[in-house]
Amino acid sequence: ADPTILITPQYPEGLLIPVMAIPKEEIVDTNGAGDAFVGAFLAMLSMGRPLEEACRAGHWVAGQVIRQSGVHFDPAHRPTF
């Protein structure tokens, strides 16, 4: 639930990217959340998207993953970041 700290030459002191709150009762399994974040983050970067947007995409995908048991993602879901 803590924000992601983005440190770049543009933000040498760090830029906090807040995480959308997820109600505790919706959190089922946190396995794979970090991998999901990194995958979405890198996918957005590979498409030339800004770092802040890549972080929000990572947060969104990780938020979807922790709402289900096991590590999988339903491609029918569309991001809302």
mmCIF file of N, CA and C in Angstrom:
data_model
loop_
_atom_site.group_PDB
_atom_site.id
_atom_site.type_symbol
_atom_site.label_atom_id
_atom_site.label_comp_id
_atom_site.label_asym_id
_atom_site.label_seq_id
_atom_site.Cartn_x
_atom_site.Cartn_y
_atom_site.Cartn_z
ATOM 1 N N ALA A 1 0.812 -1.201 0.000
ATOM 2 C CA ALA A 1 0.000 0.000 0.000
ATOM 3 C C ALA A 1 0.854 1.263 0.000
ATOM 4 N N ASP A 2 2.151 1.111 0.260
ATOM 5 C CA ASP A 2 3.040 2.274 0.254
ATOM 6 C C ASP A 2 3.264 2.740 -1.185
ATOM 7 N N PRO A 3 3.519 4.033 -1.360
ATOM 8 C CA PRO A 3 3.754 4.530 -2.716
ATOM 9 C C PRO A 3 5.069 3.995 -3.287
ATOM 10 N N THR A 4 5.155 3.991 -4.588
ATOM 11 C CA THR A 4 6.396 3.661 -5.274
ATOM 12 C C THR A 4 7.235 4.923 -5.318
ATOM 13 N N ILE A 5 8.511 4.798 -5.033
ATOM 14 C CA ILE A 5 9.419 5.942 -5.087
ATOM 15 C C ILE A 5 10.183 5.860 -6.397
ATOM 16 N N LEU A 6 9.978 6.835 -7.243
ATOM 17 C CA LEU A 6 10.617 6.889 -8.552
ATOM 18 C C LEU A 6 11.771 7.881 -8.465
ATOM 19 N N ILE A 7 12.986 7.396 -8.673
ATOM 20 C CA ILE A 7 14.169 8.258 -8.617
ATOM 21 C C ILE A 7 14.826 8.250 -9.990
ATOM 22 N N THR A 8 14.942 9.421 -10.567
ATOM 23 C CA THR A 8 15.551 9.593 -11.886
ATOM 24 C C THR A 8 16.371 10.882 -11.855
ATOM 25 N N PRO A 9 17.145 11.162 -12.903
ATOM 26 C CA PRO A 9 17.833 12.456 -12.936
ATOM 27 C C PRO A 9 16.846 13.638 -12.829
ATOM 28 N N GLN A 10 15.649 13.447 -13.368
ATOM 29 C CA GLN A 10 14.624 14.499 -13.288
ATOM 30 C C GLN A 10 14.090 14.634 -11.862
ATOM 31 N N TYR A 11 14.042 13.529 -11.116
ATOM 32 C CA TYR A 11 13.541 13.515 -9.737
ATOM 33 C C TYR A 11 14.607 12.924 -8.809
ATOM 34 N N PRO A 12 15.739 13.624 -8.614
ATOM 35 C CA PRO A 12 16.819 13.047 -7.795
ATOM 36 C C PRO A 12 16.423 12.837 -6.334
ATOM 37 N N GLU A 13 15.463 13.593 -5.852
ATOM 38 C CA GLU A 13 14.993 13.420 -4.474
ATOM 39 C C GLU A 13 13.892 12.370 -4.383
ATOM 40 N N GLY A 14 13.400 11.942 -5.516
ATOM 41 C CA GLY A 14 12.353 10.922 -5.567
ATOM 42 C C GLY A 14 10.981 11.516 -5.779
ATOM 43 N N LEU A 15 10.192 10.850 -6.567
ATOM 44 C CA LEU A 15 8.801 11.202 -6.821
ATOM 45 C C LEU A 15 7.944 10.060 -6.296
ATOM 46 N N LEU A 16 6.992 10.373 -5.424
ATOM 47 C CA LEU A 16 6.112 9.343 -4.876
ATOM 48 C C LEU A 16 4.932 9.119 -5.813
ATOM 49 N N ILE A 17 4.748 7.881 -6.226
ATOM 50 C CA ILE A 17 3.618 7.496 -7.064
ATOM 51 C C ILE A 17 2.667 6.723 -6.157
ATOM 52 N N PRO A 18 1.530 7.319 -5.786
ATOM 53 C CA PRO A 18 0.626 6.632 -4.850
ATOM 54 C C PRO A 18 -0.005 5.382 -5.455
ATOM 55 N N VAL A 19 -0.335 4.465 -4.581
ATOM 56 C CA VAL A 19 -0.988 3.206 -4.957
ATOM 57 C C VAL A 19 -2.473 3.338 -4.645
ATOM 58 N N MET A 20 -3.321 2.883 -5.565
ATOM 59 C CA MET A 20 -4.759 2.888 -5.300
ATOM 60 C C MET A 20 -5.062 1.927 -4.157
ATOM 61 N N ALA A 21 -5.857 2.388 -3.220
ATOM 62 C CA ALA A 21 -6.204 1.547 -2.068
ATOM 63 C C ALA A 21 -7.095 0.382 -2.501
ATOM 64 N N ILE A 22 -6.809 -0.778 -1.963
ATOM 65 C CA ILE A 22 -7.622 -1.967 -2.207
ATOM 66 C C ILE A 22 -8.140 -2.429 -0.854
ATOM 67 N N PRO A 23 -9.445 -2.556 -0.706
ATOM 68 C CA PRO A 23 -9.991 -3.010 0.575
ATOM 69 C C PRO A 23 -9.395 -4.359 0.979
ATOM 70 N N LYS A 24 -9.065 -4.502 2.260
ATOM 71 C CA LYS A 24 -8.434 -5.732 2.752
ATOM 72 C C LYS A 24 -9.243 -6.974 2.416
ATOM 73 N N GLU A 25 -10.573 -6.848 2.429
ATOM 74 C CA GLU A 25 -11.402 -8.022 2.159
ATOM 75 C C GLU A 25 -11.311 -8.482 0.697
ATOM 76 N N GLU A 26 -10.759 -7.652 -0.185
ATOM 77 C CA GLU A 26 -10.590 -8.037 -1.592
ATOM 78 C C GLU A 26 -9.233 -8.680 -1.859
ATOM 79 N N ILE A 27 -8.316 -8.601 -0.912
ATOM 80 C CA ILE A 27 -6.983 -9.167 -1.108
ATOM 81 C C ILE A 27 -7.033 -10.656 -0.785
ATOM 82 N N VAL A 28 -6.730 -11.471 -1.807
ATOM 83 C CA VAL A 28 -6.830 -12.926 -1.691
ATOM 84 C C VAL A 28 -5.447 -13.575 -1.594
ATOM 85 N N ASP A 29 -4.527 -13.163 -2.466
ATOM 86 C CA ASP A 29 -3.219 -13.818 -2.553
ATOM 87 C C ASP A 29 -2.227 -12.810 -3.140
ATOM 88 N N THR A 30 -1.173 -12.498 -2.405
ATOM 89 C CA THR A 30 -0.209 -11.501 -2.892
ATOM 90 C C THR A 30 0.928 -12.104 -3.712
ATOM 91 N N ASN A 31 0.940 -13.432 -3.879
ATOM 92 C CA ASN A 31 1.972 -14.053 -4.717
ATOM 93 C C ASN A 31 1.887 -13.508 -6.134
ATOM 94 N N GLY A 32 3.004 -13.103 -6.658
ATOM 95 C CA GLY A 32 3.051 -12.637 -8.042
ATOM 96 C C GLY A 32 2.798 -11.158 -8.216
ATOM 97 N N ALA A 33 2.454 -10.446 -7.158
ATOM 98 C CA ALA A 33 2.145 -9.015 -7.296
ATOM 99 C C ALA A 33 3.356 -8.226 -7.778
ATOM 100 N N GLY A 34 4.511 -8.520 -7.221
ATOM 101 C CA GLY A 34 5.725 -7.807 -7.638
ATOM 102 C C GLY A 34 6.091 -8.111 -9.080
ATOM 103 N N ASP A 35 5.992 -9.373 -9.460
ATOM 104 C CA ASP A 35 6.273 -9.746 -10.849
ATOM 105 C C ASP A 35 5.289 -9.081 -11.803
ATOM 106 N N ALA A 36 4.025 -9.027 -11.400
ATOM 107 C CA ALA A 36 3.005 -8.377 -12.231
ATOM 108 C C ALA A 36 3.316 -6.898 -12.397
ATOM 109 N N PHE A 37 3.726 -6.258 -11.293
ATOM 110 C CA PHE A 37 4.098 -4.843 -11.365
ATOM 111 C C PHE A 37 5.223 -4.639 -12.371
ATOM 112 N N VAL A 38 6.287 -5.426 -12.226
ATOM 113 C CA VAL A 38 7.452 -5.268 -13.093
ATOM 114 C C VAL A 38 7.089 -5.533 -14.553
ATOM 115 N N GLY A 39 6.292 -6.551 -14.802
ATOM 116 C CA GLY A 39 5.897 -6.861 -16.179
ATOM 117 C C GLY A 39 5.135 -5.718 -16.823
ATOM 118 N N ALA A 40 4.161 -5.163 -16.108
ATOM 119 C CA ALA A 40 3.391 -4.043 -16.652
ATOM 120 C C ALA A 40 4.261 -2.810 -16.806
ATOM 121 N N PHE A 41 5.105 -2.538 -15.806
ATOM 122 C CA PHE A 41 5.997 -1.385 -15.857
ATOM 123 C C PHE A 41 6.897 -1.456 -17.090
ATOM 124 N N LEU A 42 7.546 -2.601 -17.295
ATOM 125 C CA LEU A 42 8.448 -2.742 -18.431
ATOM 126 C C LEU A 42 7.698 -2.724 -19.765
ATOM 127 N N ALA A 43 6.505 -3.290 -19.792
ATOM 128 C CA ALA A 43 5.708 -3.259 -21.027
ATOM 129 C C ALA A 43 5.404 -1.820 -21.422
ATOM 130 N N MET A 44 5.015 -1.008 -20.442
ATOM 131 C CA MET A 44 4.707 0.396 -20.741
ATOM 132 C C MET A 44 5.960 1.141 -21.188
ATOM 133 N N LEU A 45 7.089 0.898 -20.521
ATOM 134 C CA LEU A 45 8.332 1.549 -20.935
ATOM 135 C C LEU A 45 8.712 1.158 -22.356
ATOM 136 N N SER A 46 8.510 -0.118 -22.702
ATOM 137 C CA SER A 46 8.865 -0.574 -24.048
ATOM 138 C C SER A 46 7.998 0.079 -25.120
ATOM 139 N N MET A 47 6.830 0.584 -24.701
ATOM 140 C CA MET A 47 5.945 1.292 -25.638
ATOM 141 C C MET A 47 6.195 2.792 -25.610
ATOM 142 N N GLY A 48 7.223 3.213 -24.869
ATOM 143 C CA GLY A 48 7.580 4.627 -24.845
ATOM 144 C C GLY A 48 6.728 5.486 -23.927
ATOM 145 N N ARG A 49 6.011 4.863 -23.012
ATOM 146 C CA ARG A 49 5.148 5.609 -22.097
ATOM 147 C C ARG A 49 5.987 6.246 -20.986
ATOM 148 N N PRO A 50 5.515 7.331 -20.396
ATOM 149 C CA PRO A 50 6.258 7.983 -19.308
ATOM 150 C C PRO A 50 6.393 7.072 -18.084
ATOM 151 N N LEU A 51 7.457 7.305 -17.306
ATOM 152 C CA LEU A 51 7.711 6.492 -16.119
ATOM 153 C C LEU A 51 6.549 6.509 -15.138
ATOM 154 N N GLU A 52 5.935 7.663 -14.945
ATOM 155 C CA GLU A 52 4.816 7.757 -14.009
ATOM 156 C C GLU A 52 3.656 6.876 -14.463
ATOM 157 N N GLU A 53 3.386 6.875 -15.743
ATOM 158 C CA GLU A 53 2.312 6.038 -16.284
ATOM 159 C C GLU A 53 2.673 4.554 -16.162
ATOM 160 N N ALA A 54 3.945 4.235 -16.376
ATOM 161 C CA ALA A 54 4.397 2.854 -16.232
ATOM 162 C C ALA A 54 4.199 2.376 -14.792
ATOM 163 N N CYS A 55 4.476 3.239 -13.826
ATOM 164 C CA CYS A 55 4.247 2.887 -12.410
ATOM 165 C C CYS A 55 2.760 2.658 -12.151
ATOM 166 N N ARG A 56 1.914 3.534 -12.657
ATOM 167 C CA ARG A 56 0.473 3.363 -12.436
ATOM 168 C C ARG A 56 -0.023 2.073 -13.082
ATOM 169 N N ALA A 57 0.509 1.729 -14.248
ATOM 170 C CA ALA A 57 0.134 0.471 -14.894
ATOM 171 C C ALA A 57 0.564 -0.710 -14.036
ATOM 172 N N GLY A 58 1.771 -0.643 -13.493
ATOM 173 C CA GLY A 58 2.246 -1.708 -12.610
ATOM 174 C C GLY A 58 1.374 -1.852 -11.381
ATOM 175 N N HIS A 59 0.979 -0.732 -10.801
ATOM 176 C CA HIS A 59 0.084 -0.770 -9.639
ATOM 177 C C HIS A 59 -1.243 -1.417 -10.001
ATOM 178 N N TRP A 60 -1.789 -1.032 -11.155
ATOM 179 C CA TRP A 60 -3.102 -1.547 -11.554
ATOM 180 C C TRP A 60 -3.059 -3.067 -11.741
ATOM 181 N N VAL A 61 -2.050 -3.546 -12.478
ATOM 182 C CA VAL A 61 -1.965 -4.982 -12.750
ATOM 183 C C VAL A 61 -1.721 -5.756 -11.452
ATOM 184 N N ALA A 62 -0.834 -5.262 -10.605
ATOM 185 C CA ALA A 62 -0.596 -5.926 -9.324
ATOM 186 C C ALA A 62 -1.879 -5.958 -8.500
ATOM 187 N N GLY A 63 -2.659 -4.887 -8.562
ATOM 188 C CA GLY A 63 -3.938 -4.837 -7.846
ATOM 189 C C GLY A 63 -4.927 -5.863 -8.343
ATOM 190 N N GLN A 64 -4.879 -6.174 -9.623
ATOM 191 C CA GLN A 64 -5.753 -7.214 -10.166
ATOM 192 C C GLN A 64 -5.302 -8.594 -9.706
ATOM 193 N N VAL A 65 -3.993 -8.820 -9.724
ATOM 194 C CA VAL A 65 -3.433 -10.124 -9.377
ATOM 195 C C VAL A 65 -3.737 -10.485 -7.923
ATOM 196 N N ILE A 66 -3.644 -9.525 -7.010
ATOM 197 C CA ILE A 66 -3.833 -9.864 -5.594
ATOM 198 C C ILE A 66 -5.289 -10.105 -5.224
ATOM 199 N N ARG A 67 -6.193 -9.878 -6.138
ATOM 200 C CA ARG A 67 -7.618 -10.113 -5.880
ATOM 201 C C ARG A 67 -8.052 -11.531 -6.230
ATOM 202 N N GLN A 68 -7.105 -12.382 -6.608
ATOM 203 C CA GLN A 68 -7.468 -13.745 -6.992
ATOM 204 C C GLN A 68 -6.440 -14.732 -6.467
ATOM 205 N N SER A 69 -6.831 -15.975 -6.372
ATOM 206 C CA SER A 69 -5.926 -17.014 -5.906
ATOM 207 C C SER A 69 -5.098 -17.513 -7.078
ATOM 208 N N GLY A 70 -3.800 -17.598 -6.881
ATOM 209 C CA GLY A 70 -2.915 -18.042 -7.947
ATOM 210 C C GLY A 70 -2.479 -16.874 -8.809
ATOM 211 N N VAL A 71 -1.511 -17.161 -9.643
ATOM 212 C CA VAL A 71 -0.929 -16.107 -10.479
ATOM 213 C C VAL A 71 -1.440 -16.275 -11.904
ATOM 214 N N HIS A 72 -2.446 -15.496 -12.244
ATOM 215 C CA HIS A 72 -2.950 -15.456 -13.603
ATOM 216 C C HIS A 72 -3.650 -14.120 -13.810
ATOM 217 N N PHE A 73 -3.893 -13.780 -15.063
ATOM 218 C CA PHE A 73 -4.517 -12.505 -15.390
ATOM 219 C C PHE A 73 -5.545 -12.728 -16.485
ATOM 220 N N ASP A 74 -6.737 -12.218 -16.283
ATOM 221 C CA ASP A 74 -7.806 -12.347 -17.259
ATOM 222 C C ASP A 74 -7.668 -11.228 -18.294
ATOM 223 N N PRO A 75 -7.318 -11.559 -19.539
ATOM 224 C CA PRO A 75 -7.124 -10.517 -20.549
ATOM 225 C C PRO A 75 -8.406 -9.730 -20.867
ATOM 226 N N ALA A 76 -9.544 -10.196 -20.403
ATOM 227 C CA ALA A 76 -10.784 -9.454 -20.636
ATOM 228 C C ALA A 76 -10.821 -8.164 -19.809
ATOM 229 N N HIS A 77 -10.025 -8.104 -18.729
ATOM 230 C CA HIS A 77 -9.952 -6.887 -17.919
ATOM 231 C C HIS A 77 -9.202 -5.810 -18.697
ATOM 232 N N ARG A 78 -9.661 -4.610 -18.586
ATOM 233 C CA ARG A 78 -8.978 -3.491 -19.239
ATOM 234 C C ARG A 78 -8.507 -2.518 -18.165
ATOM 235 N N PRO A 79 -7.275 -1.989 -18.305
ATOM 236 C CA PRO A 79 -6.749 -1.070 -17.294
ATOM 237 C C PRO A 79 -7.547 0.219 -17.191
ATOM 238 N N THR A 80 -7.504 0.776 -15.980
ATOM 239 C CA THR A 80 -8.198 2.027 -15.724
ATOM 240 C C THR A 80 -7.259 3.079 -15.141
ATOM 241 N N PHE A 81 -6.012 3.061 -15.559
ATOM 242 C CA PHE A 81 -5.044 4.007 -15.003
ATOM 243 C C PHE A 81 -4.875 5.206 -15.856
#
